[in-house]
Short mmCIF file of C-alpha atoms and ligand atoms in Angstrom, two decimals:
data_model
loop_
_atom_site.label_atom_id
_atom_site.label_comp_id
_atom_site.label_asym_id
_atom_site.label_seq_id
_atom_site.Cartn_x
_atom_site.Cartn_y
_atom_site.Cartn_z
CA MET D 1 64.08 53.86 94.33
CA GLU D 2 62.08 55.02 91.37
CA THR D 3 64.01 58.31 91.12
CA ASN D 4 67.35 56.48 90.82
CA GLN D 5 66.04 54.43 87.90
CA VAL D 6 64.80 57.58 86.18
CA THR D 7 68.12 59.38 86.80
CA LEU D 8 70.02 56.34 85.53
CA ALA D 9 68.05 56.03 82.29
CA ALA D 10 68.53 59.75 81.63
CA GLN D 11 72.29 59.65 82.27
CA LEU D 12 72.86 56.58 80.11
CA SER D 13 70.87 57.78 77.16
CA GLU D 14 72.54 61.20 77.24
CA MET D 15 75.94 59.51 76.95
CA GLY D 16 74.82 57.30 74.07
CA VAL D 17 74.77 54.00 75.99
CA ARG D 18 72.51 51.28 74.59
CA LEU D 19 72.09 49.20 77.72
CA ALA D 20 70.36 46.42 75.76
CA ASP D 21 73.73 45.68 74.12
CA TYR D 22 75.15 44.73 77.51
CA GLU D 23 72.25 43.28 79.49
CA GLY D 24 72.53 39.72 80.77
CA LYS D 25 72.50 37.73 83.98
CA ASP D 26 76.07 37.71 85.26
CA ILE D 27 77.30 41.02 86.67
CA VAL D 28 74.96 42.92 88.96
CA SER D 29 75.38 46.65 89.37
CA THR D 30 73.90 47.57 92.75
CA SER D 31 73.65 51.17 93.87
CA PRO D 32 75.22 51.66 97.29
CA VAL D 33 72.96 54.72 97.64
CA SER D 34 69.86 52.57 98.20
CA GLY D 35 70.93 48.96 97.77
CA GLN D 36 68.82 48.85 94.62
CA VAL D 37 69.86 46.86 91.54
CA LEU D 38 70.59 49.31 88.72
CA ALA D 39 71.25 46.78 85.95
CA THR D 40 72.45 43.24 85.33
CA LEU D 41 75.04 42.79 82.63
CA ARG D 42 76.38 39.90 80.59
CA ALA D 43 79.96 38.87 81.38
CA ASP D 44 82.32 38.26 78.48
CA SER D 45 83.15 34.61 77.92
CA ALA D 46 86.78 33.48 77.71
CA ASP D 47 86.46 33.43 73.91
CA GLN D 48 85.08 36.95 73.89
CA VAL D 49 87.92 38.19 76.09
CA LYS D 50 90.40 36.58 73.72
CA ALA D 51 88.68 38.15 70.70
CA LYS D 52 88.84 41.59 72.33
CA ILE D 53 92.56 41.24 72.99
CA ASP D 54 93.01 40.03 69.38
CA ARG D 55 91.26 43.17 68.14
CA ALA D 56 93.26 45.41 70.47
CA HIS D 57 96.49 43.85 69.29
CA ALA D 58 95.55 44.36 65.63
CA ALA D 59 94.62 47.96 66.44
CA PHE D 60 97.99 48.56 68.08
CA LEU D 61 99.83 47.45 64.92
CA GLN D 62 98.13 50.30 63.02
CA TRP D 63 97.92 52.94 65.76
CA ARG D 64 101.66 52.88 66.44
CA ASN D 65 102.21 54.31 62.95
CA VAL D 66 99.91 57.30 63.49
CA PRO D 67 102.06 60.34 64.46
CA ALA D 68 101.94 61.04 68.18
CA PRO D 69 100.48 64.58 67.90
CA ARG D 70 97.68 63.14 65.76
CA ARG D 71 97.12 60.50 68.46
CA GLY D 72 96.86 63.38 70.89
CA GLU D 73 94.02 64.80 68.81
CA LEU D 74 91.91 61.74 69.63
CA VAL D 75 92.51 62.30 73.33
CA ARG D 76 91.63 65.97 72.90
CA LEU D 77 88.30 65.02 71.32
CA PHE D 78 87.65 62.58 74.15
CA GLY D 79 88.31 65.39 76.64
CA GLU D 80 85.65 67.44 74.81
CA GLU D 81 83.14 64.61 75.18
CA LEU D 82 83.91 64.46 78.87
CA ARG D 83 83.36 68.20 79.22
CA THR D 84 80.01 67.93 77.43
CA HIS D 85 78.84 64.96 79.51
CA LYS D 86 80.54 65.76 82.81
CA GLU D 87 77.28 66.14 84.73
CA ALA D 88 75.78 62.89 83.41
CA LEU D 89 78.91 60.83 84.03
CA GLY D 90 79.49 62.42 87.45
CA LYS D 91 75.93 61.56 88.51
CA LEU D 92 76.37 58.01 87.28
CA VAL D 93 79.53 57.68 89.40
CA THR D 94 77.46 58.83 92.38
CA LEU D 95 74.70 56.35 91.66
CA GLU D 96 76.95 53.37 91.08
CA ALA D 97 79.89 54.03 93.43
CA GLY D 98 78.07 56.09 96.08
CA LYS D 99 80.40 59.11 96.07
CA ILE D 100 78.81 62.46 96.80
CA LEU D 101 77.97 64.39 93.66
CA GLN D 102 80.87 66.85 94.01
CA GLU D 103 83.26 63.87 94.17
CA GLY D 104 81.58 62.22 91.19
CA LEU D 105 82.04 65.41 89.20
CA GLY D 106 85.57 65.78 90.57
CA GLU D 107 86.44 62.35 89.26
CA VAL D 108 85.29 63.30 85.77
CA GLN D 109 87.31 66.52 86.07
CA GLU D 110 90.39 64.39 86.74
CA MET D 111 89.69 62.57 83.47
CA ILE D 112 89.50 65.92 81.66
CA ASP D 113 92.73 67.08 83.29
CA ILE D 114 94.66 63.98 82.27
CA CYS D 115 93.35 64.36 78.72
CA ASP D 116 94.71 67.92 78.62
CA PHE D 117 98.00 66.70 80.03
CA ALA D 118 98.22 63.86 77.50
CA VAL D 119 97.46 66.13 74.54
CA GLY D 120 100.49 68.27 75.42
CA LEU D 121 102.51 65.14 76.08
CA SER D 122 101.78 63.86 72.58
CA ARG D 123 104.24 66.50 71.34
CA GLN D 124 106.82 65.88 74.06
CA LEU D 125 107.72 62.18 74.01
CA TYR D 126 111.36 63.17 74.11
CA GLY D 127 114.41 60.95 74.10
CA LEU D 128 117.95 62.04 74.97
CA THR D 129 120.87 62.57 72.66
CA ILE D 130 123.89 61.07 74.40
CA ALA D 131 127.57 61.92 73.92
CA SER D 132 129.25 58.94 72.28
CA GLU D 133 132.73 57.89 73.36
CA ARG D 134 133.48 56.79 69.81
CA PRO D 135 134.61 59.27 67.11
CA GLY D 136 132.10 59.96 64.33
CA HIS D 137 129.23 58.42 66.21
CA ARG D 138 125.99 59.73 67.57
CA MET D 139 123.85 58.03 70.19
CA MET D 140 120.21 58.72 70.89
CA GLU D 141 117.20 57.32 72.63
CA VAL D 142 113.85 56.86 70.92
CA TRP D 143 110.65 55.89 72.72
CA HIS D 144 108.35 53.38 71.03
CA PRO D 145 104.87 52.14 71.92
CA LEU D 146 104.56 48.89 73.86
CA GLY D 147 101.42 47.19 72.51
CA VAL D 148 98.16 46.39 74.29
CA VAL D 149 97.96 47.97 77.74
CA GLY D 150 95.70 45.98 80.07
CA VAL D 151 93.96 48.17 82.66
CA ILE D 152 92.26 46.75 85.76
CA SER D 153 90.38 49.23 87.91
CA ALA D 154 88.85 49.34 91.40
CA PHE D 155 85.30 50.29 92.37
CA ASN D 156 86.20 53.46 94.22
CA PHE D 157 87.66 55.29 91.22
CA PRO D 158 85.47 53.72 88.58
CA VAL D 159 86.28 56.13 85.73
CA ALA D 160 89.38 58.24 86.53
CA VAL D 161 91.80 55.32 86.86
CA TRP D 162 91.07 54.14 83.33
CA ALA D 163 91.56 57.69 82.05
CA TRP D 164 94.91 58.14 83.86
CA ASN D 165 96.13 55.07 82.06
CA ALA D 166 94.33 55.27 78.75
CA ALA D 167 95.03 58.93 77.93
CA LEU D 168 98.78 58.29 78.28
CA ALA D 169 98.63 54.88 76.63
CA PHE D 170 96.86 56.24 73.53
CA VAL D 171 99.22 59.15 72.93
CA CYS D 172 102.13 56.76 73.47
CA GLY D 173 100.77 54.66 70.58
CA ASN D 174 99.23 51.76 72.49
CA SER D 175 95.79 50.20 72.45
CA VAL D 176 93.94 49.55 75.72
CA THR D 177 91.83 46.70 77.08
CA TRP D 178 89.95 47.57 80.27
CA LYS D 179 88.56 45.26 82.92
CA PRO D 180 86.65 47.52 85.33
CA SER D 181 85.47 46.50 88.79
CA GLU D 182 82.53 44.09 88.72
CA LYS D 183 80.90 46.48 91.22
CA THR D 184 80.90 49.41 88.79
CA PRO D 185 80.33 48.12 85.23
CA LEU D 186 77.81 50.80 84.20
CA THR D 187 80.21 53.71 84.58
CA ALA D 188 82.69 51.76 82.46
CA VAL D 189 80.08 51.17 79.76
CA ALA D 190 79.33 54.91 79.79
CA VAL D 191 83.00 55.89 79.45
CA HIS D 192 83.35 53.40 76.61
CA ALA D 193 80.36 55.00 74.85
CA LEU D 194 81.88 58.48 75.25
CA PHE D 195 85.16 57.25 73.82
CA GLN D 196 83.29 55.81 70.83
CA LYS D 197 81.82 59.28 70.25
CA ALA D 198 85.34 60.73 70.16
CA LEU D 199 86.48 57.96 67.79
CA ALA D 200 83.57 58.67 65.43
CA ARG D 201 84.62 62.33 65.23
CA PHE D 202 88.32 61.53 64.85
CA GLY D 203 88.29 59.76 61.50
CA SER D 204 89.39 56.50 59.96
CA ASP D 205 93.02 56.50 61.09
CA ALA D 206 91.89 55.27 64.54
CA PRO D 207 91.51 51.52 64.12
CA ALA D 208 88.59 49.53 65.52
CA GLY D 209 89.68 47.77 68.69
CA LEU D 210 91.79 50.66 69.97
CA ALA D 211 89.78 50.62 73.21
CA GLU D 212 88.20 47.36 74.29
CA LEU D 213 85.99 46.93 77.36
CA ILE D 214 85.92 43.57 79.10
CA ILE D 215 82.94 43.01 81.38
CA GLY D 216 83.56 40.34 83.97
CA ASP D 217 84.89 39.44 87.38
CA ARG D 218 88.43 38.66 88.48
CA GLU D 219 88.54 35.60 86.17
CA ALA D 220 88.24 37.87 83.15
CA GLY D 221 90.89 40.16 84.64
CA SER D 222 93.13 37.20 85.24
CA GLN D 223 92.76 36.02 81.64
CA MET D 224 93.87 39.45 80.42
CA VAL D 225 96.79 39.47 82.87
CA ASN D 226 97.98 36.11 81.58
CA ASP D 227 97.70 36.94 77.89
CA LYS D 228 101.16 37.30 76.40
CA ARG D 229 99.95 39.91 73.91
CA VAL D 230 99.52 42.34 76.84
CA PRO D 231 103.04 43.63 77.59
CA LEU D 232 101.93 46.04 80.33
CA VAL D 233 99.28 45.47 83.00
CA SER D 234 98.26 48.50 85.04
CA ALA D 235 96.21 47.24 87.96
CA THR D 236 94.52 49.31 90.64
CA GLY D 237 92.91 47.62 93.61
CA SER D 238 93.65 45.72 96.78
CA THR D 239 97.08 44.48 97.76
CA ARG D 240 95.73 40.91 97.58
CA MET D 241 94.86 41.45 93.91
CA GLY D 242 98.19 43.18 93.20
CA ARG D 243 100.17 40.31 94.65
CA GLN D 244 98.42 37.86 92.29
CA VAL D 245 98.79 40.11 89.25
CA ALA D 246 102.47 40.69 90.05
CA GLN D 247 103.11 36.93 90.21
CA ASP D 248 101.22 36.24 86.99
CA CYS D 249 103.08 38.97 85.13
CA ALA D 250 106.45 37.95 86.58
CA ILE D 251 106.03 34.44 85.16
CA ARG D 252 105.86 35.83 81.63
CA LEU D 253 108.17 38.80 82.41
CA ALA D 254 105.51 41.39 81.59
CA LYS D 255 105.63 44.94 82.94
CA THR D 256 103.26 46.10 85.67
CA ILE D 257 102.06 49.34 87.19
CA LEU D 258 100.46 48.44 90.50
CA GLU D 259 98.38 50.98 92.41
CA LEU D 260 97.27 49.20 95.54
CA GLY D 261 96.10 49.78 99.07
CA GLY D 262 97.22 52.71 101.18
CA ASN D 263 97.51 53.18 104.92
CA ASN D 264 98.22 56.86 105.03
CA ALA D 265 99.30 58.96 107.99
CA MET D 266 99.49 62.57 109.09
CA ILE D 267 101.72 64.11 111.73
CA VAL D 268 100.40 67.16 113.59
CA ALA D 269 103.42 68.95 115.00
CA PRO D 270 103.45 71.49 117.88
CA SER D 271 103.74 74.47 115.52
CA ALA D 272 100.89 73.37 113.20
CA ASP D 273 98.08 75.71 112.23
CA LEU D 274 95.52 73.65 114.12
CA GLU D 275 92.43 75.08 112.45
CA MET D 276 93.83 74.13 109.05
CA ALA D 277 94.94 70.76 110.36
CA VAL D 278 91.50 69.85 111.75
CA ARG D 279 89.87 70.70 108.43
CA ALA D 280 92.43 68.69 106.48
CA ILE D 281 92.15 65.73 108.85
CA THR D 282 88.37 65.65 108.53
CA PHE D 283 88.38 65.99 104.75
CA SER D 284 91.09 63.34 104.30
CA ALA D 285 89.63 60.85 106.77
CA VAL D 286 85.92 60.96 105.96
CA GLY D 287 85.85 62.04 102.27
CA THR D 288 84.40 59.29 100.02
CA ALA D 289 83.38 57.63 103.31
CA GLY D 290 87.00 56.58 103.86
CA GLN D 291 87.06 54.62 100.60
CA ARG D 292 90.05 56.23 98.91
CA CYS D 293 93.48 54.69 98.57
CA THR D 294 94.79 58.00 99.94
CA THR D 295 92.31 58.24 102.84
CA LEU D 296 93.91 59.39 106.10
CA ARG D 297 93.87 56.35 108.41
CA ARG D 298 96.56 57.09 111.03
CA LEU D 299 97.02 60.37 112.87
CA PHE D 300 100.04 61.13 115.06
CA VAL D 301 99.45 64.18 117.23
CA HIS D 302 102.14 65.84 119.33
CA ASP D 303 101.55 65.59 123.05
CA SER D 304 101.48 69.40 123.41
CA VAL D 305 98.49 69.85 121.06
CA TYR D 306 96.75 66.47 121.48
CA ASP D 307 94.19 67.75 123.99
CA THR D 308 93.25 70.60 121.66
CA VAL D 309 93.10 68.65 118.41
CA VAL D 310 91.29 65.49 119.48
CA PRO D 311 88.31 67.09 121.31
CA ARG D 312 87.94 69.46 118.36
CA LEU D 313 87.85 66.53 115.96
CA LYS D 314 85.24 64.75 118.05
CA LYS D 315 83.06 67.86 117.88
CA VAL D 316 83.42 68.13 114.10
CA TYR D 317 82.73 64.40 113.66
CA ALA D 318 79.51 64.70 115.71
CA GLY D 319 78.07 67.14 113.15
CA LEU D 320 79.06 65.45 109.87
CA PRO D 321 76.26 65.50 107.28
CA ILE D 322 75.77 61.82 106.39
CA GLY D 323 73.16 60.85 103.83
CA ASN D 324 72.07 60.33 100.25
CA PRO D 325 75.09 61.36 98.13
CA LEU D 326 72.83 62.78 95.42
CA GLN D 327 71.69 65.49 97.81
CA LYS D 328 73.75 68.69 97.80
CA THR D 329 73.94 68.99 101.59
CA THR D 330 75.49 65.55 102.07
CA LEU D 331 79.23 65.28 102.72
CA ILE D 332 79.42 61.56 103.55
CA GLY D 333 77.73 58.97 101.41
CA PRO D 334 77.46 55.21 101.87
CA LEU D 335 79.97 52.39 102.01
CA ILE D 336 80.02 50.33 98.84
CA ASP D 337 78.24 47.31 100.36
CA ARG D 338 77.51 45.18 103.38
CA ALA D 339 80.92 43.46 103.21
CA ALA D 340 82.59 46.86 103.64
CA PHE D 341 80.40 47.56 106.69
CA ASP D 342 81.24 44.16 108.19
CA GLY D 343 84.96 44.76 107.55
CA MET D 344 84.72 48.07 109.39
CA GLN D 345 82.99 46.50 112.40
CA THR D 346 85.62 43.73 112.54
CA ALA D 347 88.42 46.30 112.55
CA LEU D 348 86.73 48.33 115.30
CA ALA D 349 86.32 45.21 117.44
CA ALA D 350 90.03 44.46 116.94
CA ALA D 351 90.90 48.05 117.91
CA ARG D 352 88.85 47.74 121.10
CA ALA D 353 90.64 44.49 121.91
CA GLU D 354 93.94 46.38 121.49
CA GLN D 355 92.82 48.97 124.08
CA GLY D 356 91.52 51.50 121.55
CA GLN D 357 88.75 53.91 122.56
CA VAL D 358 86.22 54.09 119.74
CA PHE D 359 84.01 57.11 119.00
CA GLY D 360 81.41 56.56 116.28
CA GLY D 361 81.52 53.72 113.77
CA GLU D 362 77.89 52.68 114.04
CA ARG D 363 75.46 52.22 111.16
CA VAL D 364 73.29 55.21 110.23
CA ILE D 365 69.87 54.57 108.71
CA VAL D 366 69.10 57.15 106.01
CA ALA D 367 65.43 57.71 105.23
CA GLY D 368 64.56 56.42 101.77
CA CYS D 369 67.91 54.58 101.54
CA GLU D 370 67.34 51.96 104.23
CA ASP D 371 69.21 49.22 102.36
CA GLY D 372 72.34 51.34 101.90
CA TYR D 373 75.24 50.95 104.35
CA TYR D 374 75.83 54.38 105.82
CA VAL D 375 78.10 54.79 108.84
CA GLN D 376 79.16 57.37 111.37
CA PRO D 377 82.91 57.77 110.69
CA ALA D 378 84.99 56.50 113.60
CA LEU D 379 87.78 58.11 115.62
CA VAL D 380 89.83 55.62 117.60
CA GLU D 381 92.32 56.76 120.25
CA MET D 382 95.02 54.11 120.41
CA PRO D 383 97.68 53.64 123.11
CA ALA D 384 100.28 52.83 120.42
CA GLN D 385 100.49 51.78 116.75
CA THR D 386 99.01 48.31 117.24
CA ASN D 387 98.38 45.41 114.90
CA VAL D 388 95.01 46.61 113.57
CA MET D 389 96.75 49.77 112.31
CA GLN D 390 99.04 47.73 110.10
CA HIS D 391 96.20 46.98 107.69
CA GLU D 392 94.08 49.04 105.35
CA THR D 393 90.41 48.79 106.34
CA PHE D 394 88.51 50.37 103.46
CA ALA D 395 86.13 52.41 105.61
CA PRO D 396 86.20 55.71 107.58
CA ILE D 397 88.27 54.74 110.63
CA LEU D 398 90.89 57.18 111.88
CA TYR D 399 93.32 55.84 114.50
CA ILE D 400 94.98 58.49 116.66
CA VAL D 401 98.26 58.06 118.54
CA ARG D 402 100.11 60.59 120.72
CA TYR D 403 103.80 61.30 120.06
CA THR D 404 106.52 63.37 121.70
CA ASP D 405 109.42 63.45 119.25
CA LEU D 406 109.48 64.02 115.46
CA GLN D 407 111.80 61.08 114.77
CA GLN D 408 109.39 58.84 116.66
CA ALA D 409 106.46 60.20 114.60
CA ILE D 410 108.34 59.63 111.32
CA ALA D 411 109.14 56.08 112.43
CA LEU D 412 105.42 55.52 113.13
CA ASN D 413 104.52 57.01 109.73
CA ASN D 414 106.95 54.58 108.08
CA GLY D 415 106.07 51.66 110.35
CA VAL D 416 103.46 49.98 108.10
CA PRO D 417 103.99 47.99 104.91
CA GLN D 418 101.76 50.07 102.59
CA GLY D 419 102.99 53.68 102.57
CA LEU D 420 101.21 55.34 99.67
CA SER D 421 100.67 58.90 100.89
CA SER D 422 101.64 60.91 103.97
CA SER D 423 101.64 64.42 105.34
CA ILE D 424 102.82 66.70 108.11
CA PHE D 425 101.24 69.83 109.52
CA THR D 426 103.95 72.15 110.79
CA THR D 427 105.11 75.75 110.38
CA ASP D 428 108.66 74.81 111.34
CA VAL D 429 110.74 74.64 108.16
CA ARG D 430 113.22 72.21 109.75
CA GLU D 431 110.47 69.75 110.58
CA ALA D 432 108.91 70.07 107.14
CA GLU D 433 112.22 69.51 105.34
CA THR D 434 113.13 66.59 107.62
CA PHE D 435 109.80 64.95 106.79
CA MET D 436 110.50 65.25 103.03
CA SER D 437 114.19 64.31 103.29
CA ASP D 438 115.97 61.01 102.60
CA SER D 439 115.41 60.00 106.19
CA GLY D 440 111.83 61.29 106.32
CA SER D 441 108.58 59.80 105.01
CA ASP D 442 109.12 56.68 102.90
CA CYS D 443 105.85 57.10 100.96
CA GLY D 444 105.30 57.89 97.29
CA ILE D 445 103.58 61.12 98.33
CA ALA D 446 104.83 63.33 101.19
CA ASN D 447 102.84 66.54 101.73
CA VAL D 448 103.29 69.56 103.97
CA ASN D 449 100.27 71.45 105.35
CA ILE D 450 97.84 69.55 103.14
CA GLY D 451 96.24 66.18 103.86
CA PRO D 452 97.38 62.94 102.21
CA SER D 453 94.18 62.37 100.29
CA GLY D 454 93.74 63.19 96.61
CA ALA D 455 96.37 64.21 94.13
CA GLU D 456 96.80 66.43 91.10
CA ILE D 457 97.27 64.62 87.82
CA GLY D 458 100.40 66.67 87.05
CA GLY D 459 102.43 64.71 89.58
CA ALA D 460 103.27 61.03 89.31
CA PHE D 461 100.56 59.40 91.36
CA GLY D 462 101.12 56.24 93.42
CA GLY D 463 104.32 54.85 94.83
CA GLU D 464 103.42 52.38 97.55
CA LYS D 465 106.60 50.93 98.99
CA GLU D 466 104.93 47.51 99.23
CA THR D 467 104.58 47.25 95.44
CA GLY D 468 107.78 48.81 94.32
CA GLY D 469 105.77 51.94 93.64
CA GLY D 470 103.82 52.05 90.40
CA ARG D 471 103.28 55.56 89.11
CA GLU D 472 100.51 56.81 86.87
CA SER D 473 99.39 60.09 85.30
CA GLY D 474 101.80 63.05 85.39
CA SER D 475 105.52 63.81 85.54
CA ASP D 476 107.43 61.19 83.50
CA ALA D 477 104.97 58.34 84.24
CA TRP D 478 104.46 58.09 80.44
CA LYS D 479 107.77 56.26 80.14
CA ALA D 480 106.17 53.17 81.70
CA TYR D 481 103.83 52.98 78.69
CA MET D 482 106.68 52.92 76.15
CA ARG D 483 109.89 51.07 75.49
CA ARG D 484 113.22 52.80 75.11
CA SER D 485 115.40 52.06 72.13
CA THR D 486 119.01 53.29 72.13
CA ASN D 487 120.33 53.95 68.62
CA THR D 488 123.96 54.41 67.68
CA ILE D 489 124.72 55.94 64.30
CA ASN D 490 128.20 55.73 62.84
CA TYR D 491 128.78 58.59 60.40
CA SER D 492 132.55 58.07 60.18
CA HIS D 493 134.36 55.99 57.53
CA SER D 494 135.50 53.22 59.85
CA LEU D 495 134.23 50.89 62.52
CA PRO D 496 135.30 51.41 66.13
CA LEU D 497 138.45 49.48 67.02
CA ALA D 498 136.65 46.67 68.84
CA GLN D 499 134.57 45.87 65.75
CA SER D 500 137.40 46.22 63.21
CA ILE D 501 138.48 42.58 63.26
CA SER D 502 139.38 41.70 59.68
CA PHE D 503 137.40 38.90 58.11
CA ASP D 504 138.17 37.29 54.85
CA ILE D 505 135.17 38.53 52.90
P1 NAD W 1 89.85 44.63 94.41
O1 NAD W 1 91.26 44.25 94.51
O2 NAD W 1 88.83 43.78 95.07
O3 NAD W 1 89.41 44.70 92.86
C1 NAD W 1 90.06 45.57 91.95
C2 NAD W 1 90.00 44.99 90.55
O4 NAD W 1 90.86 43.86 90.47
C3 NAD W 1 88.62 44.50 90.13
O5 NAD W 1 88.42 44.90 88.79
C4 NAD W 1 88.74 42.99 90.24
O6 NAD W 1 87.88 42.29 89.37
C5 NAD W 1 90.18 42.78 89.83
N1 NAD W 1 90.83 41.55 90.32
C6 NAD W 1 90.76 41.02 91.55
N2 NAD W 1 91.55 39.93 91.64
C7 NAD W 1 92.15 39.78 90.43
C8 NAD W 1 93.09 38.85 89.88
N3 NAD W 1 93.55 37.85 90.61
N4 NAD W 1 93.51 39.03 88.61
C9 NAD W 1 93.03 40.05 87.87
N5 NAD W 1 92.13 40.96 88.32
C10 NAD W 1 91.70 40.82 89.59
O7 NAD W 1 89.74 46.16 94.93
P2 NAD W 1 88.45 47.06 95.18
O8 NAD W 1 87.75 46.58 96.42
O9 NAD W 1 87.66 47.23 93.93
O10 NAD W 1 89.13 48.49 95.47
C11 NAD W 1 89.59 48.92 96.71
C12 NAD W 1 91.09 48.77 96.82
O11 NAD W 1 91.74 49.44 95.75
C13 NAD W 1 91.64 49.41 98.07
O12 NAD W 1 92.65 48.57 98.60
C14 NAD W 1 92.24 50.72 97.59
O13 NAD W 1 93.25 51.26 98.41
C15 NAD W 1 92.76 50.31 96.26
N6 NAD W 1 92.91 51.46 95.38
C16 NAD W 1 94.17 51.91 95.11
C17 NAD W 1 94.35 53.03 94.31
C18 NAD W 1 95.73 53.56 94.02
O14 NAD W 1 95.86 54.33 93.09
N7 NAD W 1 96.74 53.18 94.77
C19 NAD W 1 93.25 53.69 93.76
C20 NAD W 1 91.98 53.19 94.03
C21 NAD W 1 91.83 52.07 94.84
#
């Protein structure tokens, strides 16, 4: 569409992107809004990837000596650039990833929030002072930077995931190499340009190579993962990808933060505020067209309220505004591509074969966007938690199962391998506390009276049980980006007994 091209050119030039520097024949950025090609970029060769990691490593050796609060100043300046260019970057996210505009802007807001968080953190990288058992000794912990942090990101959070990692990594004294999704290279180029603006304002104590952008497909990502100068790989994407990255890193004993697929559930208990629950279910299940790691995919409704909740949901689903995500009235934009649509249809066929009753799920043709893959979100009433519900299908499918007993519902919630986020709607304090207790939800996120989707940056995000639970952004997630050194200082006049062996010296 002509208008998309005009919008794109305007967004890129506002953010200081010189597209000509990146253009080539390898990586195609296609807008899911209309199926139109936005740009074709050149992929980095293996030599170029190596050179970028070389530069990032050299940058780390300097950056680690810059005081942490000064490092925070760079992140503060970057946050200012994001505030200035929020609209342009948010629109670009919509164009390239297909999120509705409010979600595109929301993603940029998450970047701003993590910058604010990281600026404060740059003055709070605290270690403990520990009571020593030896007389005249003091013991303390000091946190040091790690080196080059390799970030791999997924198409559905094309800009925020890098920021969650990079803002922390920079204040912790690391450099960052970023391999974004091959489906969303333009948003990455734009973020890189905005970071360069912040660097230019910061001054000469930020070395060149502090942030490197690697354009390429999984091969380029794999090269970064296997480079021994990258001590930490933070990878966000499918479980299939995470498994490979985990193996590659394990071989060289590198650290990982893995943020992978989710298969998130909600329990609607008899005492739930049903009006609130229906709103939360709809938002969590259809937001971003079901393409969030925290999307609600499994709903367990108590027998006593099932026949109120499910018909109500069907009514709400029938009126969902599906369409061009650039238009203000739209709440549900497109799937990322045809493969996503095919994956959804395959899952729905499997659900039918497992005695599921499917409502919705068909393709919707949007005028002016005929080559985009828009769908009517699907509700599927299932007789039990069957095989198809064990997998994450990255599309708006909500499976619904009836339950009678809270322990049974918690077992269903926990009865899949992924377990990223979860929630319960109840006004019964005993049920709520049970759900959050040691024997409750086994997910990294367990919410009460709020859906599973989305998260504030202040908390540690992530925590899939399948991956050992990587955590990014808030709380003490910063510790994963540093190494802990324990120092013992002897201020007495003698060595402890065990070390006082006399040598003839
Ligand atoms: P994907 O796994 O296809 O790709 C993600 C990234 O990994 C891309 O940059 C890709 O090039 C790279 N990659 C793939 N294989 C690789 C390999 N062997 N070595 C190195 N890099 C490799 O995922 P996607 O389709 O872009 O994103 C959707 C998935 O991401 C969903 O499963 C979703 O749940 C998950 N996700 C998780 C979170 C989270 O925080 N838990 C957030 C967003 C998305």
